mmCIF file of C-alpha atoms in Angstrom:
data_model
loop_
_atom_site.group_PDB
_atom_site.id
_atom_site.type_symbol
_atom_site.label_atom_id
_atom_site.label_comp_id
_atom_site.label_asym_id
_atom_site.label_seq_id
_atom_site.Cartn_x
_atom_site.Cartn_y
_atom_site.Cartn_z
ATOM 1 C CA MET A 1 12.444 -16.011 -16.743
ATOM 2 C CA ASP A 2 9.782 -16.942 -19.114
ATOM 3 C CA HIS A 3 7.424 -16.774 -16.239
ATOM 4 C CA PHE A 4 7.904 -12.996 -15.979
ATOM 5 C CA LYS A 5 8.304 -12.120 -19.445
ATOM 6 C CA PRO A 6 4.950 -10.402 -20.090
ATOM 7 C CA LEU A 7 5.428 -8.203 -16.985
ATOM 8 C CA LEU A 8 9.078 -7.308 -17.788
ATOM 9 C CA ASP A 9 7.960 -6.380 -21.411
ATOM 10 C CA LYS A 10 5.283 -4.114 -20.021
ATOM 11 C CA LEU A 11 7.700 -2.462 -17.645
ATOM 12 C CA GLY A 12 10.619 -2.346 -19.990
ATOM 13 C CA ILE A 13 12.987 -3.745 -17.355
ATOM 14 C CA GLN A 14 15.524 -6.478 -17.661
ATOM 15 C CA PHE A 15 16.918 -7.845 -14.365
ATOM 16 C CA LYS A 16 20.461 -8.501 -13.947
ATOM 17 C CA ASN A 17 19.845 -10.631 -11.200
ATOM 18 C CA PRO A 18 16.727 -12.863 -11.807
ATOM 19 C CA ASN A 19 16.743 -14.337 -8.353
ATOM 20 C CA LEU A 20 15.687 -10.970 -6.902
ATOM 21 C CA LEU A 21 12.537 -11.007 -9.074
ATOM 22 C CA ILE A 22 11.775 -14.479 -8.208
ATOM 23 C CA GLU A 23 12.056 -13.678 -4.396
ATOM 24 C CA ALA A 24 9.975 -10.527 -4.889
ATOM 25 C CA PHE A 25 7.091 -12.746 -6.067
ATOM 26 C CA THR A 26 7.579 -15.597 -3.496
ATOM 27 C CA HIS A 27 4.906 -15.434 -0.782
ATOM 28 C CA ARG A 28 5.992 -17.159 2.612
ATOM 29 C CA SER A 29 3.032 -19.733 2.100
ATOM 30 C CA TYR A 30 5.137 -21.135 -0.760
ATOM 31 C CA LEU A 31 8.222 -21.892 1.127
ATOM 32 C CA ASN A 32 7.282 -25.302 2.481
ATOM 33 C CA GLU A 33 6.498 -26.360 -1.009
ATOM 34 C CA ALA A 34 9.584 -24.773 -2.519
ATOM 35 C CA GLY A 35 12.436 -26.074 -0.435
ATOM 36 C CA LYS A 36 14.878 -24.413 1.842
ATOM 37 C CA ASP A 37 16.817 -22.460 -0.735
ATOM 38 C CA ARG A 38 13.843 -20.276 -1.497
ATOM 39 C CA HIS A 39 13.210 -16.933 0.406
ATOM 40 C CA SER A 40 9.863 -15.095 0.829
ATOM 41 C CA ASN A 41 9.434 -11.444 -0.378
ATOM 42 C CA GLU A 42 9.093 -10.227 3.118
ATOM 43 C CA ARG A 43 12.472 -8.670 3.429
ATOM 44 C CA LEU A 44 12.150 -6.929 -0.110
ATOM 45 C CA GLU A 45 8.802 -5.664 1.011
ATOM 46 C CA PHE A 46 10.495 -4.156 3.996
ATOM 47 C CA LEU A 47 13.045 -2.547 1.747
ATOM 48 C CA GLY A 48 10.355 -1.448 -0.946
ATOM 49 C CA ASP A 49 8.197 0.317 1.726
ATOM 50 C CA ALA A 50 11.152 2.569 2.594
ATOM 51 C CA VAL A 51 12.198 3.289 -0.961
ATOM 52 C CA LEU A 52 8.459 4.061 -1.839
ATOM 53 C CA SER A 53 8.158 6.539 1.233
ATOM 54 C CA TYR A 54 11.417 8.242 0.050
ATOM 55 C CA LEU A 55 10.631 8.575 -3.451
ATOM 56 C CA VAL A 56 7.060 9.642 -2.929
ATOM 57 C CA SER A 57 8.289 12.255 -0.299
ATOM 58 C CA HIS A 58 10.936 13.613 -2.780
ATOM 59 C CA HIS A 59 8.312 13.784 -5.673
ATOM 60 C CA LEU A 60 5.751 15.658 -3.573
ATOM 61 C CA PHE A 61 8.334 18.005 -2.142
ATOM 62 C CA GLN A 62 9.524 18.785 -5.653
ATOM 63 C CA ASN A 63 6.381 19.123 -7.399
ATOM 64 C CA TYR A 64 4.063 20.701 -4.843
ATOM 65 C CA PRO A 65 6.102 23.459 -3.390
ATOM 66 C CA THR A 66 3.087 25.485 -1.936
ATOM 67 C CA HIS A 67 1.715 22.564 -0.031
ATOM 68 C CA PRO A 68 2.194 22.645 3.773
ATOM 69 C CA GLU A 69 3.786 19.752 5.715
ATOM 70 C CA GLY A 70 0.362 18.573 7.001
ATOM 71 C CA LEU A 71 -1.055 18.305 3.378
ATOM 72 C CA LEU A 72 2.042 16.648 2.018
ATOM 73 C CA THR A 73 1.850 13.921 4.893
ATOM 74 C CA ASN A 74 -1.866 13.247 4.053
ATOM 75 C CA LEU A 75 -1.156 12.984 0.539
ATOM 76 C CA ARG A 76 1.788 10.664 1.006
ATOM 77 C CA SER A 77 -0.357 8.295 3.219
ATOM 78 C CA THR A 78 -3.056 8.196 0.535
ATOM 79 C CA ILE A 79 -0.484 7.433 -2.164
ATOM 80 C CA VAL A 80 1.184 4.638 -0.329
ATOM 81 C CA LYS A 81 -1.850 3.017 1.311
ATOM 82 C CA THR A 82 -2.993 -0.429 0.577
ATOM 83 C CA GLU A 83 -5.948 0.495 -1.748
ATOM 84 C CA THR A 84 -3.672 2.565 -4.017
ATOM 85 C CA LEU A 85 -0.970 0.017 -4.223
ATOM 86 C CA SER A 86 -3.330 -2.908 -4.720
ATOM 87 C CA ASP A 87 -5.137 -1.042 -7.531
ATOM 88 C CA ILE A 88 -1.870 -0.391 -9.435
ATOM 89 C CA ALA A 89 -0.803 -4.132 -8.656
ATOM 90 C CA GLY A 90 -3.996 -5.345 -10.029
ATOM 91 C CA LYS A 91 -3.691 -3.383 -13.321
ATOM 92 C CA LEU A 92 -0.152 -4.851 -13.790
ATOM 93 C CA ASN A 93 -1.623 -8.354 -13.007
ATOM 94 C CA LEU A 94 1.093 -8.837 -10.280
ATOM 95 C CA GLY A 95 -0.988 -11.611 -8.656
ATOM 96 C CA ASN A 96 -0.640 -13.710 -11.679
ATOM 97 C CA TYR A 97 3.124 -14.095 -11.164
ATOM 98 C CA LEU A 98 2.977 -14.854 -7.384
ATOM 99 C CA PHE A 99 4.296 -18.081 -6.081
ATOM 100 C CA LEU A 100 1.719 -19.216 -3.592
ATOM 101 C CA SER A 101 0.942 -22.299 -1.572
ATOM 102 C CA HIS A 102 -2.074 -24.354 -2.949
ATOM 103 C CA GLY A 103 -4.140 -23.276 0.117
ATOM 104 C CA GLU A 104 -3.221 -19.627 -0.264
ATOM 105 C CA GLU A 105 -4.289 -19.628 -3.974
ATOM 106 C CA LYS A 106 -7.681 -21.415 -3.222
ATOM 107 C CA GLY A 107 -8.308 -18.897 -0.489
ATOM 108 C CA GLY A 108 -8.049 -16.123 -3.269
ATOM 109 C CA GLY A 109 -4.428 -14.879 -2.531
ATOM 110 C CA ARG A 110 -3.848 -13.668 -6.021
ATOM 111 C CA GLU A 111 -6.652 -11.159 -5.544
ATOM 112 C CA ASN A 112 -5.906 -10.288 -1.992
ATOM 113 C CA PRO A 113 -5.512 -6.350 -1.744
ATOM 114 C CA SER A 114 -3.047 -6.579 1.112
ATOM 115 C CA LEU A 115 -0.947 -9.235 -0.521
ATOM 116 C CA GLN A 116 -0.819 -7.404 -3.877
ATOM 117 C CA ALA A 117 0.220 -4.164 -2.146
ATOM 118 C CA ASP A 118 2.902 -6.128 -0.420
ATOM 119 C CA THR A 119 4.137 -7.516 -3.811
ATOM 120 C CA PHE A 120 4.197 -4.248 -5.267
ATOM 121 C CA GLU A 121 6.500 -3.066 -2.527
ATOM 122 C CA ALA A 122 8.756 -6.195 -2.772
ATOM 123 C CA LEU A 123 8.924 -5.653 -6.570
ATOM 124 C CA LEU A 124 10.093 -2.026 -6.004
ATOM 125 C CA GLY A 125 12.678 -3.277 -3.533
ATOM 126 C CA ALA A 126 13.965 -5.719 -6.075
ATOM 127 C CA ILE A 127 14.130 -3.068 -8.744
ATOM 128 C CA PHE A 128 16.012 -0.817 -6.311
ATOM 129 C CA LEU A 129 18.697 -3.497 -5.448
ATOM 130 C CA ASP A 130 19.025 -4.568 -9.208
ATOM 131 C CA GLN A 131 18.849 -1.396 -11.203
ATOM 132 C CA GLY A 132 19.398 1.406 -8.505
ATOM 133 C CA ILE A 133 17.420 4.306 -7.187
ATOM 134 C CA GLY A 134 17.051 5.941 -10.565
ATOM 135 C CA GLN A 135 15.211 3.151 -12.116
ATOM 136 C CA ALA A 136 13.090 2.748 -9.104
ATOM 137 C CA GLU A 137 12.101 6.305 -9.547
ATOM 138 C CA VAL A 138 11.375 5.729 -13.203
ATOM 139 C CA PHE A 139 9.341 2.757 -12.436
ATOM 140 C CA LEU A 140 7.078 5.025 -9.961
ATOM 141 C CA GLU A 141 7.036 7.784 -12.455
ATOM 142 C CA THR A 142 5.419 5.585 -14.987
ATOM 143 C CA ILE A 143 2.773 3.800 -12.933
ATOM 144 C CA LEU A 144 2.221 5.624 -9.693
ATOM 145 C CA PHE A 145 2.948 9.412 -9.966
ATOM 146 C CA PRO A 146 0.368 9.936 -12.635
ATOM 147 C CA LYS A 147 -2.307 9.016 -10.096
ATOM 148 C CA ILE A 148 -1.538 11.894 -7.863
ATOM 149 C CA PRO A 149 -3.401 14.590 -9.644
ATOM 150 C CA GLU A 150 -6.416 12.426 -9.586
ATOM 151 C CA ILE A 151 -6.052 11.830 -5.802
ATOM 152 C CA ILE A 152 -5.847 15.540 -5.216
ATOM 153 C CA SER A 153 -8.824 16.447 -7.506
ATOM 154 C CA SER A 154 -10.864 13.614 -5.865
ATOM 155 C CA GLN A 155 -9.963 15.015 -2.323
ATOM 156 C CA LEU A 156 -8.757 11.466 -1.503
ATOM 157 C CA HIS A 157 -6.134 12.794 0.890
ATOM 158 C CA THR A 158 -8.740 14.607 2.993
ATOM 159 C CA ASP A 159 -8.165 14.477 6.714
ATOM 160 C CA TYR A 160 -11.336 12.414 7.474
ATOM 161 C CA LYS A 161 -10.661 12.443 11.249
ATOM 162 C CA SER A 162 -10.793 16.053 11.588
ATOM 163 C CA LYS A 163 -13.888 16.326 9.269
ATOM 164 C CA LEU A 164 -15.712 13.696 11.275
ATOM 165 C CA GLN A 165 -14.990 15.429 14.493
ATOM 166 C CA GLU A 166 -16.427 18.555 13.011
ATOM 167 C CA VAL A 167 -19.594 16.785 12.124
ATOM 168 C CA VAL A 168 -20.053 14.876 15.351
ATOM 169 C CA GLN A 169 -19.372 18.122 17.371
ATOM 170 C CA MET A 170 -22.534 19.744 15.775
ATOM 171 C CA THR A 171 -24.588 17.315 17.829
ATOM 172 C CA SER A 172 -22.433 15.996 20.557
ATOM 173 C CA ASP A 173 -19.983 17.228 23.209
ATOM 174 C CA MET A 174 -17.902 14.063 22.978
ATOM 175 C CA PRO A 175 -15.400 13.801 20.117
ATOM 176 C CA PRO A 176 -15.067 10.416 18.231
ATOM 177 C CA THR A 177 -12.569 8.002 19.631
ATOM 178 C CA TYR A 178 -10.913 4.989 17.957
ATOM 179 C CA LYS A 179 -10.267 1.434 19.157
ATOM 180 C CA ILE A 180 -8.243 -1.233 17.535
ATOM 181 C CA VAL A 181 -10.162 -4.307 17.112
ATOM 182 C CA LYS A 182 -7.585 -6.493 15.468
ATOM 183 C CA THR A 183 -3.941 -6.613 14.265
ATOM 184 C CA GLU A 184 -2.462 -9.097 11.899
ATOM 185 C CA GLY A 185 1.105 -9.822 10.312
ATOM 186 C CA PRO A 186 4.701 -9.448 11.382
ATOM 187 C CA ASP A 187 6.026 -6.255 13.063
ATOM 188 C CA HIS A 188 7.401 -4.584 9.955
ATOM 189 C CA ALA A 189 4.065 -5.418 7.800
ATOM 190 C CA LYS A 190 1.440 -5.272 10.426
ATOM 191 C CA LEU A 191 -2.147 -4.543 9.464
ATOM 192 C CA PHE A 192 -4.587 -2.829 11.877
ATOM 193 C CA TRP A 193 -8.405 -2.709 11.992
ATOM 194 C CA VAL A 194 -9.953 0.089 13.957
ATOM 195 C CA THR A 195 -13.504 1.008 14.882
ATOM 196 C CA VAL A 196 -14.835 4.545 15.416
ATOM 197 C CA VAL A 197 -16.859 5.131 18.493
ATOM 198 C CA VAL A 198 -19.250 7.947 18.685
ATOM 199 C CA ASP A 199 -21.328 8.662 21.633
ATOM 200 C CA GLY A 200 -20.244 5.361 23.256
ATOM 201 C CA LYS A 201 -21.414 3.463 20.092
ATOM 202 C CA PRO A 202 -19.155 1.618 17.671
ATOM 203 C CA HIS A 203 -19.557 2.579 13.976
ATOM 204 C CA GLU A 204 -17.619 1.552 10.932
ATOM 205 C CA VAL A 205 -14.447 -0.421 10.898
ATOM 206 C CA GLY A 206 -11.342 0.742 8.860
ATOM 207 C CA SER A 207 -8.126 -1.030 8.051
ATOM 208 C CA GLY A 208 -4.689 0.128 7.173
ATOM 209 C CA ARG A 209 -0.961 -0.697 7.496
ATOM 210 C CA SER A 210 -0.699 1.868 10.498
ATOM 211 C CA LYS A 211 -3.104 2.771 13.104
ATOM 212 C CA GLN A 212 -3.351 6.249 11.603
ATOM 213 C CA GLU A 213 -4.140 4.924 8.159
ATOM 214 C CA ALA A 214 -6.964 2.566 9.745
ATOM 215 C CA GLU A 215 -8.447 5.485 11.710
ATOM 216 C CA GLN A 216 -8.511 7.644 8.556
ATOM 217 C CA ASP A 217 -10.140 4.672 6.745
ATOM 218 C CA ALA A 218 -12.741 4.227 9.529
ATOM 219 C CA ALA A 219 -13.490 7.808 9.632
ATOM 220 C CA ALA A 220 -14.120 8.050 6.044
ATOM 221 C CA LYS A 221 -16.523 5.111 6.062
ATOM 222 C CA THR A 222 -18.380 6.457 8.914
ATOM 223 C CA LEU A 223 -18.740 9.836 6.967
ATOM 224 C CA GLU A 224 -19.950 8.108 3.939
ATOM 225 C CA LYS A 225 -22.489 6.064 6.009
ATOM 226 C CA MET A 226 -23.774 9.474 7.301
ATOM 227 C CA GLY A 227 -23.946 10.902 4.076
ATOM 228 C CA LYS A 228 -21.367 13.528 4.570
ATOM 229 C CA ILE A 229 -18.887 12.545 1.677
#
């Protein structure tokens, strides 16, 4: 476990089952080099995604009693999106602990935002299995939940699609539409790329781990290009 010692010391966690931690940091590209007894982190990522959604939802419900459902939904989407999770993963240097193929590493896999976000979720899934829901919540309370006031004050949870529609309707009778231009990844961790179409012309392209997240990202980038945010 010496490989993970700096991370575990920083988090203040000791794993009962070290194999869970190893699995959490094993990218599927490494399997051909590691042998048949190794498993990728995709199943832990799947579990961690569900744990993350539950714990973030519970935290928002408990701590923001005056926020309506729609605002809570937007907040949760912003908190769990790739950019937020990869930022935290970067600060924890999670990429340094990944087991990658030589090709994936040469291609910049350790700094890949999507891969870092996936690893964060896999680590959360591993903590949940090894330590229980209480420790998983403590983990998020330490490194993720403190970012929520910043997200709110920066209005990062704004419904950019609605705002873009308001801006476009000032000069056009046609509302913006959104078109998927690319998808990638397995069904449980699919990535979407979406472009905004305004007056029949494609504008900015956004990405996300759901069609809705990608549309919000595309709308935000289009508004920024227009000088509206």
